[in-house]
PDB file of C-alpha atoms in Angstrom:
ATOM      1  CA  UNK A 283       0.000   0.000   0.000  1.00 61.00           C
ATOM      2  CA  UNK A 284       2.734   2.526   0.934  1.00 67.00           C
ATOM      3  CA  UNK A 285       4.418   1.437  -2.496  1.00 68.00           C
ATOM      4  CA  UNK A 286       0.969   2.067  -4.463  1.00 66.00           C
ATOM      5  CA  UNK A 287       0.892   5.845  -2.608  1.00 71.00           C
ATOM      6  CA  UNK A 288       4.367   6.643  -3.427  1.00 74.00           C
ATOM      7  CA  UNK A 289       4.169   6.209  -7.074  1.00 72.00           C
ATOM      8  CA  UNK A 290       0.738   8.085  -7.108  1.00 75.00           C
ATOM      9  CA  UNK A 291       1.975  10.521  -4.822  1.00 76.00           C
ATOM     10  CA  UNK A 292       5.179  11.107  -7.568  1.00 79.00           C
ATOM     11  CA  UNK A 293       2.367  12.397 -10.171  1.00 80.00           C
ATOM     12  CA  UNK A 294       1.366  15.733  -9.000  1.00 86.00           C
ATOM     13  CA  UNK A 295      -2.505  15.280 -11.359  1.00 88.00           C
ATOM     14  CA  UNK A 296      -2.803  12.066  -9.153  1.00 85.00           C
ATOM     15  CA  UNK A 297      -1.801  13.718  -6.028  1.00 89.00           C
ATOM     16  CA  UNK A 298      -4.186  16.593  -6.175  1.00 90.00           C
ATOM     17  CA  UNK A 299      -7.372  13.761  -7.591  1.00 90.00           C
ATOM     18  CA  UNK A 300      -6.146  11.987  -3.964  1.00 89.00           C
ATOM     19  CA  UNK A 301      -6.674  15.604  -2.507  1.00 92.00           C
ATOM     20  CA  UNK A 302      -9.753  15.727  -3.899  1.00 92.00           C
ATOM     21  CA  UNK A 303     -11.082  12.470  -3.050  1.00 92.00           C
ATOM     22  CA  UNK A 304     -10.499  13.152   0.386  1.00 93.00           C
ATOM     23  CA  UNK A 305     -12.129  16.515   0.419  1.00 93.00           C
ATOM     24  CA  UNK A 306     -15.059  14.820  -1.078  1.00 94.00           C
ATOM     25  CA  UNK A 307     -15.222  11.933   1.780  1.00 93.00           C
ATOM     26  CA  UNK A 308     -14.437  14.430   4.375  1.00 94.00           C
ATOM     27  CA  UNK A 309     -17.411  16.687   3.221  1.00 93.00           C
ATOM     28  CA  UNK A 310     -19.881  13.380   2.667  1.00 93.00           C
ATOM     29  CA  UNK A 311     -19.200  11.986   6.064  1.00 93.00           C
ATOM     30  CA  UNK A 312     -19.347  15.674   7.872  1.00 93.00           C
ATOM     31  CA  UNK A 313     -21.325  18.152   5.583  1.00 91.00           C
ATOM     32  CA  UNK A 314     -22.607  19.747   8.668  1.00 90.00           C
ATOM     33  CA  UNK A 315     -19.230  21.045   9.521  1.00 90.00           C
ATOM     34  CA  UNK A 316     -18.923  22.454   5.756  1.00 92.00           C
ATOM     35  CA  UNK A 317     -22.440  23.675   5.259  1.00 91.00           C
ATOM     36  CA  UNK A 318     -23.391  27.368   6.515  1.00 92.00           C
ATOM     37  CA  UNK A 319     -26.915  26.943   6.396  1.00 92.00           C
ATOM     38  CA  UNK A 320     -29.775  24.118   6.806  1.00 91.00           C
ATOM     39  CA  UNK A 321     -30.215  22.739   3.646  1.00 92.00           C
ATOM     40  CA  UNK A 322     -33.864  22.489   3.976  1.00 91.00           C
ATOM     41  CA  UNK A 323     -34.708  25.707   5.664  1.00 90.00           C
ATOM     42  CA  UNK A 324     -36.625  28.289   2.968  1.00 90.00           C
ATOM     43  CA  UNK A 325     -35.580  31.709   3.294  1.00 86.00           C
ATOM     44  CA  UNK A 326     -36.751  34.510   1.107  1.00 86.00           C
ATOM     45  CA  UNK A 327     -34.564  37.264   1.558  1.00 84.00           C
ATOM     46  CA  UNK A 328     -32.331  34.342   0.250  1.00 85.00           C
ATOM     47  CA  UNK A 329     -34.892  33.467  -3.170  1.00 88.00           C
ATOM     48  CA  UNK A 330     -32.871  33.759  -6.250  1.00 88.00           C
ATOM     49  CA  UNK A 331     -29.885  35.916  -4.496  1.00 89.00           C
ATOM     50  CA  UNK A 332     -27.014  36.100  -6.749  1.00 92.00           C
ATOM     51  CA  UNK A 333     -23.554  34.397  -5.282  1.00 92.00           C
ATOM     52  CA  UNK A 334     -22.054  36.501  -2.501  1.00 91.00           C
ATOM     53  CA  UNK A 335     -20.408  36.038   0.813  1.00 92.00           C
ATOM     54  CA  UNK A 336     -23.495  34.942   2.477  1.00 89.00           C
ATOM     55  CA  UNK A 337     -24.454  32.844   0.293  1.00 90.00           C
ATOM     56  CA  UNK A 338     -21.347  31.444  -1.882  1.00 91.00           C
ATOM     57  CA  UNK A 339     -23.258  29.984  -4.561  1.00 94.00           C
ATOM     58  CA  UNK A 340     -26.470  32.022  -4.487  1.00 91.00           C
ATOM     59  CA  UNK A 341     -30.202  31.332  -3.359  1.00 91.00           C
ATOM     60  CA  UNK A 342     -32.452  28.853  -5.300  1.00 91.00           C
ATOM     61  CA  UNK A 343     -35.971  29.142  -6.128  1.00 88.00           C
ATOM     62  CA  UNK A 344     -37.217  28.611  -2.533  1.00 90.00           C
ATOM     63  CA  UNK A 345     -34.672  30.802  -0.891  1.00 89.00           C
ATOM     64  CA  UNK A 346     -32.239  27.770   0.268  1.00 93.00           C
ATOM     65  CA  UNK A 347     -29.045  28.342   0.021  1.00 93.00           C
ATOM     66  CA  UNK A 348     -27.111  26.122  -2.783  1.00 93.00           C
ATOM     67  CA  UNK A 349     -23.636  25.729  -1.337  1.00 94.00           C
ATOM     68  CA  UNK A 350     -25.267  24.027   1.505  1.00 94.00           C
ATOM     69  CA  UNK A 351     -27.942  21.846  -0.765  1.00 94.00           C
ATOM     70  CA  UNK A 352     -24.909  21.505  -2.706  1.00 94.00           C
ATOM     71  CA  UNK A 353     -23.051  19.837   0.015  1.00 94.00           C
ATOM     72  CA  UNK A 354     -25.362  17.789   1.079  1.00 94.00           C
ATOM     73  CA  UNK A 355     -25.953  16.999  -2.105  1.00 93.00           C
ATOM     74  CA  UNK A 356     -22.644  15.240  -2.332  1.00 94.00           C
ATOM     75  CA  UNK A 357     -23.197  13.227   0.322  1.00 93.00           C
ATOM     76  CA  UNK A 358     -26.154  11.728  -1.216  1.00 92.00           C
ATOM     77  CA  UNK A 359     -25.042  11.216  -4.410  1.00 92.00           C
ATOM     78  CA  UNK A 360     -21.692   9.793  -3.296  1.00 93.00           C
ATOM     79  CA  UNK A 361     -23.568   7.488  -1.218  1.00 94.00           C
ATOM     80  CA  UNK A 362     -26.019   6.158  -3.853  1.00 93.00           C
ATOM     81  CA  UNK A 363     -22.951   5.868  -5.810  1.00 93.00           C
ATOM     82  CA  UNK A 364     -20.321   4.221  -3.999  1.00 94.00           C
ATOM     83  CA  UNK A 365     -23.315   1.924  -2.397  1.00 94.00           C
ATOM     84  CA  UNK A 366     -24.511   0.636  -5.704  1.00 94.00           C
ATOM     85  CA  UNK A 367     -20.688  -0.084  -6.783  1.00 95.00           C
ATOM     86  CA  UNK A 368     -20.341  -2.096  -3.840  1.00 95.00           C
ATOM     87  CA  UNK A 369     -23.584  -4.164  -4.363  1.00 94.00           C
ATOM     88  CA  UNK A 370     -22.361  -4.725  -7.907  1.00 94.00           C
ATOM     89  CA  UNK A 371     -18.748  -5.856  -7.020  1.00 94.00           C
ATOM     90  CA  UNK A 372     -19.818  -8.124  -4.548  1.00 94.00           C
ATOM     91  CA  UNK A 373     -22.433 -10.195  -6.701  1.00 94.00           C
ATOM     92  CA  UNK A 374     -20.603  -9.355  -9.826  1.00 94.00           C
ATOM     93  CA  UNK A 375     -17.505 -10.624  -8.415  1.00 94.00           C
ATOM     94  CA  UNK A 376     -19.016 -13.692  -6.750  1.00 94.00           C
ATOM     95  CA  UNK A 377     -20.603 -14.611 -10.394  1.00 94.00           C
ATOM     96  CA  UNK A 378     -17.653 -14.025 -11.803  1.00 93.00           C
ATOM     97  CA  UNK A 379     -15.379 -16.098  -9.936  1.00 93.00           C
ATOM     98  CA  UNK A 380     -18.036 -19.248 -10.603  1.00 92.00           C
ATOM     99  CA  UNK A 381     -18.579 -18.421 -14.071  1.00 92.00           C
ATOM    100  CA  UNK A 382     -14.734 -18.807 -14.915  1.00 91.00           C
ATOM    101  CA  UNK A 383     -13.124 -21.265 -12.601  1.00 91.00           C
ATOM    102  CA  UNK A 384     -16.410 -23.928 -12.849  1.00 90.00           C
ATOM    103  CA  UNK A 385     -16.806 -23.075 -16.345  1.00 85.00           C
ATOM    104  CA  UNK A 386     -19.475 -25.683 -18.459  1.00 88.00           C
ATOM    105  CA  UNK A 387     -23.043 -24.995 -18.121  1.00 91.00           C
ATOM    106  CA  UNK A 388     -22.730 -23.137 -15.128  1.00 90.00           C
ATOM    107  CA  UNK A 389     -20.638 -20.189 -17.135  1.00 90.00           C
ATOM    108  CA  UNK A 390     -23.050 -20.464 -20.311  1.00 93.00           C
ATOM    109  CA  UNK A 391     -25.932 -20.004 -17.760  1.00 93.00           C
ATOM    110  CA  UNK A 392     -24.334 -16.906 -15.749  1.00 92.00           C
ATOM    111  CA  UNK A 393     -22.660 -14.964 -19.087  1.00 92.00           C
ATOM    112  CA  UNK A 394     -26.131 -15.137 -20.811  1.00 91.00           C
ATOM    113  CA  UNK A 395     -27.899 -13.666 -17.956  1.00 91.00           C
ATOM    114  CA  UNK A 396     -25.178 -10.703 -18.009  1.00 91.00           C
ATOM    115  CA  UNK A 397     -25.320 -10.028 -21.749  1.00 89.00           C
ATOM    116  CA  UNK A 398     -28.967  -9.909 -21.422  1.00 87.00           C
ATOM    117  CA  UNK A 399     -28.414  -6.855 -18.981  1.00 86.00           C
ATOM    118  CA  UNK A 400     -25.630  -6.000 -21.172  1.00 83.00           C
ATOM    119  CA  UNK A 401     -28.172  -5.716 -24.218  1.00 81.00           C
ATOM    120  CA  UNK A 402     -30.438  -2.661 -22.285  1.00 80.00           C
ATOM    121  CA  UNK A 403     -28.197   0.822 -22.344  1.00 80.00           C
ATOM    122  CA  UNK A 404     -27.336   1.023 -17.971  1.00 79.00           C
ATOM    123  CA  UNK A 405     -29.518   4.140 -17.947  1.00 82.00           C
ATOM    124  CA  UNK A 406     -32.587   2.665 -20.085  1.00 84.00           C
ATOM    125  CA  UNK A 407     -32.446  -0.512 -17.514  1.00 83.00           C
ATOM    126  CA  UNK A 408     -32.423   1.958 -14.211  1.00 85.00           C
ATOM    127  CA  UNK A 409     -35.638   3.787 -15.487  1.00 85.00           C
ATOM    128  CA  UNK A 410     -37.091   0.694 -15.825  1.00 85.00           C
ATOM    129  CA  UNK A 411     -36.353  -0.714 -12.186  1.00 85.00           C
ATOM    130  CA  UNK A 412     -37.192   2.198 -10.952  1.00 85.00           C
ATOM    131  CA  UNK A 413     -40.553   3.095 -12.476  1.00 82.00           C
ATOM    132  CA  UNK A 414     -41.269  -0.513 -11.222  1.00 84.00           C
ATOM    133  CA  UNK A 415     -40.064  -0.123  -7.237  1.00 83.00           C
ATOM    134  CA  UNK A 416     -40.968   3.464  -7.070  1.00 80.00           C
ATOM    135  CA  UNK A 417     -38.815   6.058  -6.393  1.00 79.00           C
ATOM    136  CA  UNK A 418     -36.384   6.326  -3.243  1.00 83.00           C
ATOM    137  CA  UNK A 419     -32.761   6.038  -1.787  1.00 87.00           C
ATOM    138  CA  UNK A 420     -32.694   2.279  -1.713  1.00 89.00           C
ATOM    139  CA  UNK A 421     -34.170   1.424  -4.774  1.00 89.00           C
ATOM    140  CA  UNK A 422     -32.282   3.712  -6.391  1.00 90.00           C
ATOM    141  CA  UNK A 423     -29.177   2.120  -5.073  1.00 92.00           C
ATOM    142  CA  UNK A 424     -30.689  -0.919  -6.151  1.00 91.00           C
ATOM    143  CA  UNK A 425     -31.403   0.034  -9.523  1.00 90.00           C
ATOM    144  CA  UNK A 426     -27.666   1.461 -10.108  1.00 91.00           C
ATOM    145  CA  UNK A 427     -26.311  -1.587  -8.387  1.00 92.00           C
ATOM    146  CA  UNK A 428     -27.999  -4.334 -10.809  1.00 91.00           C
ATOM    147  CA  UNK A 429     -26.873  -2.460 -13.673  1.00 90.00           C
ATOM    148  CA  UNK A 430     -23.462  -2.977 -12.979  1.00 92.00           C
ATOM    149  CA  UNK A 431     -23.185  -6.311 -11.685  1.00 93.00           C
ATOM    150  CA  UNK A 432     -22.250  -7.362 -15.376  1.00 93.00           C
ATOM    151  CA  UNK A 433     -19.281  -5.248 -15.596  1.00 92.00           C
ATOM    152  CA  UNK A 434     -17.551  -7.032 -12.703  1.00 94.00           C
ATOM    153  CA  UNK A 435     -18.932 -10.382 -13.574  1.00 93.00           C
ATOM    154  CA  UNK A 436     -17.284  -9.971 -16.937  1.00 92.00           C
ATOM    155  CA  UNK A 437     -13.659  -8.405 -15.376  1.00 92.00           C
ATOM    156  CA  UNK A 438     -13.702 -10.997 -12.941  1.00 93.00           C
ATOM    157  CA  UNK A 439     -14.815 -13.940 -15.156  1.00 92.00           C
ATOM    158  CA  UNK A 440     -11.772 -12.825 -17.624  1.00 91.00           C
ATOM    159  CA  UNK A 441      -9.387 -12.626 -14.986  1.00 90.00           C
ATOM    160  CA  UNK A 442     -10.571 -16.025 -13.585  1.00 91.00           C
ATOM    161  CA  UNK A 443      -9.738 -17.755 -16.349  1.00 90.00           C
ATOM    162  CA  UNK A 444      -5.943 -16.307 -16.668  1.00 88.00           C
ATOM    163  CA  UNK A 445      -5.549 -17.828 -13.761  1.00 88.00           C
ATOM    164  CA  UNK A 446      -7.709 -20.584 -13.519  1.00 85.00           C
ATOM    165  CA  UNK A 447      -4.622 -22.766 -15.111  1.00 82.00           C
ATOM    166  CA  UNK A 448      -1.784 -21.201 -13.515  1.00 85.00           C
ATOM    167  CA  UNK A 449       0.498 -23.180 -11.167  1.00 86.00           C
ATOM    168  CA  UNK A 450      -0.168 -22.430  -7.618  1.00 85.00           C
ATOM    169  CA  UNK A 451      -3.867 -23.059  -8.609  1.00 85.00           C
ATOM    170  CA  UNK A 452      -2.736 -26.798  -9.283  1.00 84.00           C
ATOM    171  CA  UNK A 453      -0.476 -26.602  -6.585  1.00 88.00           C
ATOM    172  CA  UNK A 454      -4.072 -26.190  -4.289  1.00 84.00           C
ATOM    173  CA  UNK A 455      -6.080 -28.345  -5.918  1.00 83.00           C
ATOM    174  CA  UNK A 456      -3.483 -31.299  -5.763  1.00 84.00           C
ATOM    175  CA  UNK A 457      -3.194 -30.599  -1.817  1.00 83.00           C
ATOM    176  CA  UNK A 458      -7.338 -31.179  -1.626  1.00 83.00           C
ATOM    177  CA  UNK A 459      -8.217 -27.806  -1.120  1.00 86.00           C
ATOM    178  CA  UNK A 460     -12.058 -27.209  -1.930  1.00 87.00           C
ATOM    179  CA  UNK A 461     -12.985 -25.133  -4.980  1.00 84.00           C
ATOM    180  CA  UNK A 462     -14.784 -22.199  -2.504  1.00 89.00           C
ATOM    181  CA  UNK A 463     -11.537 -21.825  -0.685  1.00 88.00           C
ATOM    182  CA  UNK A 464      -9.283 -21.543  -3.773  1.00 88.00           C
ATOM    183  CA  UNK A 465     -11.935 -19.303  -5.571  1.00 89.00           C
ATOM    184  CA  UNK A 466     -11.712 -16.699  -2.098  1.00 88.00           C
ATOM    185  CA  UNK A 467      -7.730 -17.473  -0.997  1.00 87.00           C
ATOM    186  CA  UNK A 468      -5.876 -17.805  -3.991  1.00 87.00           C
ATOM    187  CA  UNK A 469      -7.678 -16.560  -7.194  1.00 89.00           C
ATOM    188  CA  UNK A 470      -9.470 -13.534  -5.121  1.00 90.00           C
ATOM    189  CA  UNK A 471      -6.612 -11.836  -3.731  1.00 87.00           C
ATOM    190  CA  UNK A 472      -4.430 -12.188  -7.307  1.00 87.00           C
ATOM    191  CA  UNK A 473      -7.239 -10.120  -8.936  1.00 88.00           C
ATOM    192  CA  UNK A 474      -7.488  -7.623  -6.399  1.00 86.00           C
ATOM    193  CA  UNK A 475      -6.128  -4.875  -7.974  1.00 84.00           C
ATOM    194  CA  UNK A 476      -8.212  -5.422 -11.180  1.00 87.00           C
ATOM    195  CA  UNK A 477     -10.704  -4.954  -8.487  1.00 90.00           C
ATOM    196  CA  UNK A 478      -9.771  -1.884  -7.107  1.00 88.00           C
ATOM    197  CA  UNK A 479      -9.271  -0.293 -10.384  1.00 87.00           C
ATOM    198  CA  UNK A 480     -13.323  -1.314 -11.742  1.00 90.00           C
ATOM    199  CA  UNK A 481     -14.605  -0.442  -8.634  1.00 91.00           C
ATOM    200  CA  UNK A 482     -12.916   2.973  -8.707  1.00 89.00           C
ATOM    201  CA  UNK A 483     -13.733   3.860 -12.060  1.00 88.00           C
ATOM    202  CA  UNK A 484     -17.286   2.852 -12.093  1.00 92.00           C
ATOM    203  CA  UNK A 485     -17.808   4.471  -8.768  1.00 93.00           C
ATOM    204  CA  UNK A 486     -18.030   7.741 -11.508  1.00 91.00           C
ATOM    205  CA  UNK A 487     -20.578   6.424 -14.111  1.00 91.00           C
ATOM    206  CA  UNK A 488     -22.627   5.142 -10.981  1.00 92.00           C
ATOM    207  CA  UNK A 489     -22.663   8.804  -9.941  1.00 92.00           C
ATOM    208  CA  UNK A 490     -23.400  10.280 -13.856  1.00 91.00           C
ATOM    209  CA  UNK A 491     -26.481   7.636 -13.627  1.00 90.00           C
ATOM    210  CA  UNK A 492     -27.845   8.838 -10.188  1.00 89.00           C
ATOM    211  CA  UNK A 493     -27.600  12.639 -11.651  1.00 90.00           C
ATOM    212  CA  UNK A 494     -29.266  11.482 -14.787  1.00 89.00           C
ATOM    213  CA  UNK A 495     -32.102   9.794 -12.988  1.00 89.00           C
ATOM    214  CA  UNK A 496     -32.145  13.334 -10.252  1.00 87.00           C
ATOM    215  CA  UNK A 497     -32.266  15.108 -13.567  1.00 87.00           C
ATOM    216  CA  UNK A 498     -35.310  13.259 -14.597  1.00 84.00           C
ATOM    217  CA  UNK A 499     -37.157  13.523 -11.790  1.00 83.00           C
ATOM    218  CA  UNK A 500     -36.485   9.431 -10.433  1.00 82.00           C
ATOM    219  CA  UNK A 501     -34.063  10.013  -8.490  1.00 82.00           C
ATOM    220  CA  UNK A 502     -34.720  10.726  -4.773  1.00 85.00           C
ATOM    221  CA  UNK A 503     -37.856  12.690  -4.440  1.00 85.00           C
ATOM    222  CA  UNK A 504     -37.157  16.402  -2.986  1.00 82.00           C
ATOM    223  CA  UNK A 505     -36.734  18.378  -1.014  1.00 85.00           C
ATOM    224  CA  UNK A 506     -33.770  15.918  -0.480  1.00 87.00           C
ATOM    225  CA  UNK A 507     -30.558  17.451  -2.010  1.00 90.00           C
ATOM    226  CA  UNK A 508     -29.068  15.335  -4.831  1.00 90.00           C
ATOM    227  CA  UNK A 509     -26.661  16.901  -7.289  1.00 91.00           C
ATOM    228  CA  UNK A 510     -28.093  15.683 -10.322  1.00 90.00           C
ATOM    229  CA  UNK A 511     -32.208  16.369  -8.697  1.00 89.00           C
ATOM    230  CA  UNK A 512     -30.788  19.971  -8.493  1.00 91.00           C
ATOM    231  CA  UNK A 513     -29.490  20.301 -12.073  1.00 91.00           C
ATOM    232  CA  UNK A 514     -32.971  18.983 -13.015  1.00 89.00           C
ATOM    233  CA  UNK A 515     -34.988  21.010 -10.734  1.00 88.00           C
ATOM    234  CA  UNK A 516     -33.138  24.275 -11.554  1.00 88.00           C
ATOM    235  CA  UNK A 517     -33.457  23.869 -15.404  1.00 88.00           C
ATOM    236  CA  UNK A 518     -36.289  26.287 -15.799  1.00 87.00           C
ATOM    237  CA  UNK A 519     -34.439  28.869 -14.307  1.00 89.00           C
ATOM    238  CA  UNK A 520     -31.353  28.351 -16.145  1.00 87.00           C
ATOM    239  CA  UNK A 521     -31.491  31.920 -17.597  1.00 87.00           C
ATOM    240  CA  UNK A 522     -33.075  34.248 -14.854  1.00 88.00           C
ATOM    241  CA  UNK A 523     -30.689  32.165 -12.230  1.00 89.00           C
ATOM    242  CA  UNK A 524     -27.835  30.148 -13.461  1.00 92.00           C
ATOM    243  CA  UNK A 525     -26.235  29.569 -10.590  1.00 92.00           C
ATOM    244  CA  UNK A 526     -29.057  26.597  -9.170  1.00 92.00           C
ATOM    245  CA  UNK A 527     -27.608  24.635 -11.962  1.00 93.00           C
ATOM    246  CA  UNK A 528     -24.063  25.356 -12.467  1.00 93.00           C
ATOM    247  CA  UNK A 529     -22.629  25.055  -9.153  1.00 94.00           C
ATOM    248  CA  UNK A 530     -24.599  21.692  -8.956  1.00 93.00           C
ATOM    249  CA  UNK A 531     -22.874  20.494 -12.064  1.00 93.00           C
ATOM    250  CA  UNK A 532     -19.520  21.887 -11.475  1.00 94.00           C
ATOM    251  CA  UNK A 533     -19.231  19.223  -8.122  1.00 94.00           C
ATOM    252  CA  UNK A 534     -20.845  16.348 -10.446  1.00 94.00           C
ATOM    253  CA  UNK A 535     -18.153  17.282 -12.948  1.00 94.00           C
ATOM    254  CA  UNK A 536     -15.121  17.833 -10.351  1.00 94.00           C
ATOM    255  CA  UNK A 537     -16.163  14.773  -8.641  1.00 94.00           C
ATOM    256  CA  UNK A 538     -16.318  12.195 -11.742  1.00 93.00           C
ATOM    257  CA  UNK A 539     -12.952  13.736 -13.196  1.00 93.00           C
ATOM    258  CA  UNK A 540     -10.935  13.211  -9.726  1.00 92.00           C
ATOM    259  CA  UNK A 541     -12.175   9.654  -9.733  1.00 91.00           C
ATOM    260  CA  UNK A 542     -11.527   9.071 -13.315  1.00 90.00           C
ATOM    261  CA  UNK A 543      -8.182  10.620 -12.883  1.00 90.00           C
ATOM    262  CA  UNK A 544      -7.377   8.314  -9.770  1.00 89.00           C
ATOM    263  CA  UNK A 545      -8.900   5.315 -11.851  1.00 85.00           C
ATOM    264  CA  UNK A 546      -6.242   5.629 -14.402  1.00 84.00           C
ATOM    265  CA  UNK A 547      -3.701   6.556 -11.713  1.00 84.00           C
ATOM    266  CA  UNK A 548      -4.108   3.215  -9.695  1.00 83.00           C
ATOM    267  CA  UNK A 549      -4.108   1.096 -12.924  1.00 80.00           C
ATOM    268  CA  UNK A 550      -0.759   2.411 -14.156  1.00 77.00           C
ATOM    269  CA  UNK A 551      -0.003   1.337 -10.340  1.00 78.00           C
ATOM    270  CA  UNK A 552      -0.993  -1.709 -10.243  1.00 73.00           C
ATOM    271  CA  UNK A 553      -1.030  -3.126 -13.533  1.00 64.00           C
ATOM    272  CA  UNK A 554       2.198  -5.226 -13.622  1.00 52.00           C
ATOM    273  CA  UNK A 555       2.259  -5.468 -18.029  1.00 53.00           C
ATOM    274  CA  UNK A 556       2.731  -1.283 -17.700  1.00 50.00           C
ATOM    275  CA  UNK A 557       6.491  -1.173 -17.834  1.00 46.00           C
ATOM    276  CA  UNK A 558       7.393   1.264 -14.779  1.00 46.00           C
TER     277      UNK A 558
END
């Protein structure tokens, strides 16, 4: 680990993403202390107000203040985001592992079930599950979380097989070791940094498909503070009040790109066929 943070810390773009990320975890785990104002609390000397020092990023249409719906925001969204990630690498990764090391019926049975997800566009599929479970934090995390699941299934069924055939996997099976316990102790931890690098940069599009759903209105119902529900919610004042959307989509923007950038940061890493 201290290796991996040297050599990311040696790239000043994925030393300031790093920075970024943890201004981003720092502010979803505390955006009380970060927050002026009560995200909820209507105030019309506040409705519309330009950016200023009281309010950084102005007033939106019911006098809240958006730094602090903004903030909150983040939380929310990061939460849905990472959440739904971590749903999807678990099952994905579980399917994965069985699909490529048992191979034969049970891998024709698993892959055809993921292409079939495969074969409905992630945001098309999300709509879907949640115009059928209703709108709300868990089944939106739900929703996100399914559409993923192929993604890892597919990584980890790939990287399976690699390794499937390698020596130290005969090595275990000749000593009687039971297929669950080389699946978790010796093919699991040799693709953990495949892992790392999926979960990471998916983490992103799961947060571009919870904005797009706020943006449509199916994403958490308000007055909870979502990024993407206030870009949606602040499109018909886009031209009397810019701000209610911009700001909003500056952190969605700011947010994917540091991920993305730490994504590609932690594969040069950990990627052993990058010549360092």
């Amino acid at each position: 680990m201290l290796r991996v943070m040297r050599r990311l810390v040696s790239n000043p773009i994925y030393t300031i993403s790093m920075i970024m990320i943890f201004v981003i975890v720092l502010i979803t785990l505390f955006p009380g202390l970060v927050a002026p104002y009560d995200p909820y609390k209507m105030n019309m000397d506040a409705f519309m107000s330009r950016p200023s020092i009281d309010h950084l990023f102005g007033g939106d249409q019911f006098g809240r203040d958006v730094f602090s719906r903004s903030m909150y925001g983040i939380q929310k969204s990061v939460i849905i985001a990472s959440s739904a990630i971590a749903i999807s690498a678990i099952i994905g990764t579980m399917l994965g592992l069985l699909s490529g090391y048992i191979g034969g019926l049970t891998d024709l049975i698993i892959m055809r079930i993921m292409d079939s997800l495969f074969a409905f566009p992630s945001l098309i599929l999300a709509l879907f599950i949640i115009a059928l479970f209703g709108s709300s934090m868990s089944n939106l995390i739900f929703a996100i979380g399914l559409v993923y699941v192929p993604i890892f299934a597919r990584t980890v069924r790939g990287a399976t097989l690699s390794l499937k055939d390698t020596l130290f996997v005969k090595a275990s099976k000749a000593l009687g070791k039971k297929n669950i316990s080389i699946m978790l102790k010796d093919i699991l931890p040799n693709i953990s940094s495949i892992l790392i690098v999926t979960f990471t940069t998916n983490v992103s599009t799961a947060l571009l498909t919870e904005a797009s759903l706020g943006f449509l209105g199916l994403g958490v119902p308000p007055p909870e503070p979502t990024l993407g529900g206030m870009v949606g919610q602040g499109t018909s004042y886009l031209l009397s009040a810019p701000w209610i959307v911009l700001f909003p989509g500056m952190m969605i923007a700011i947010i994917v790109l540091s991920l993305n950038i730490l994504g590609d940061g932690l594969r040069d890493v950990l990627d052993p066929r990058i010549n360092r």
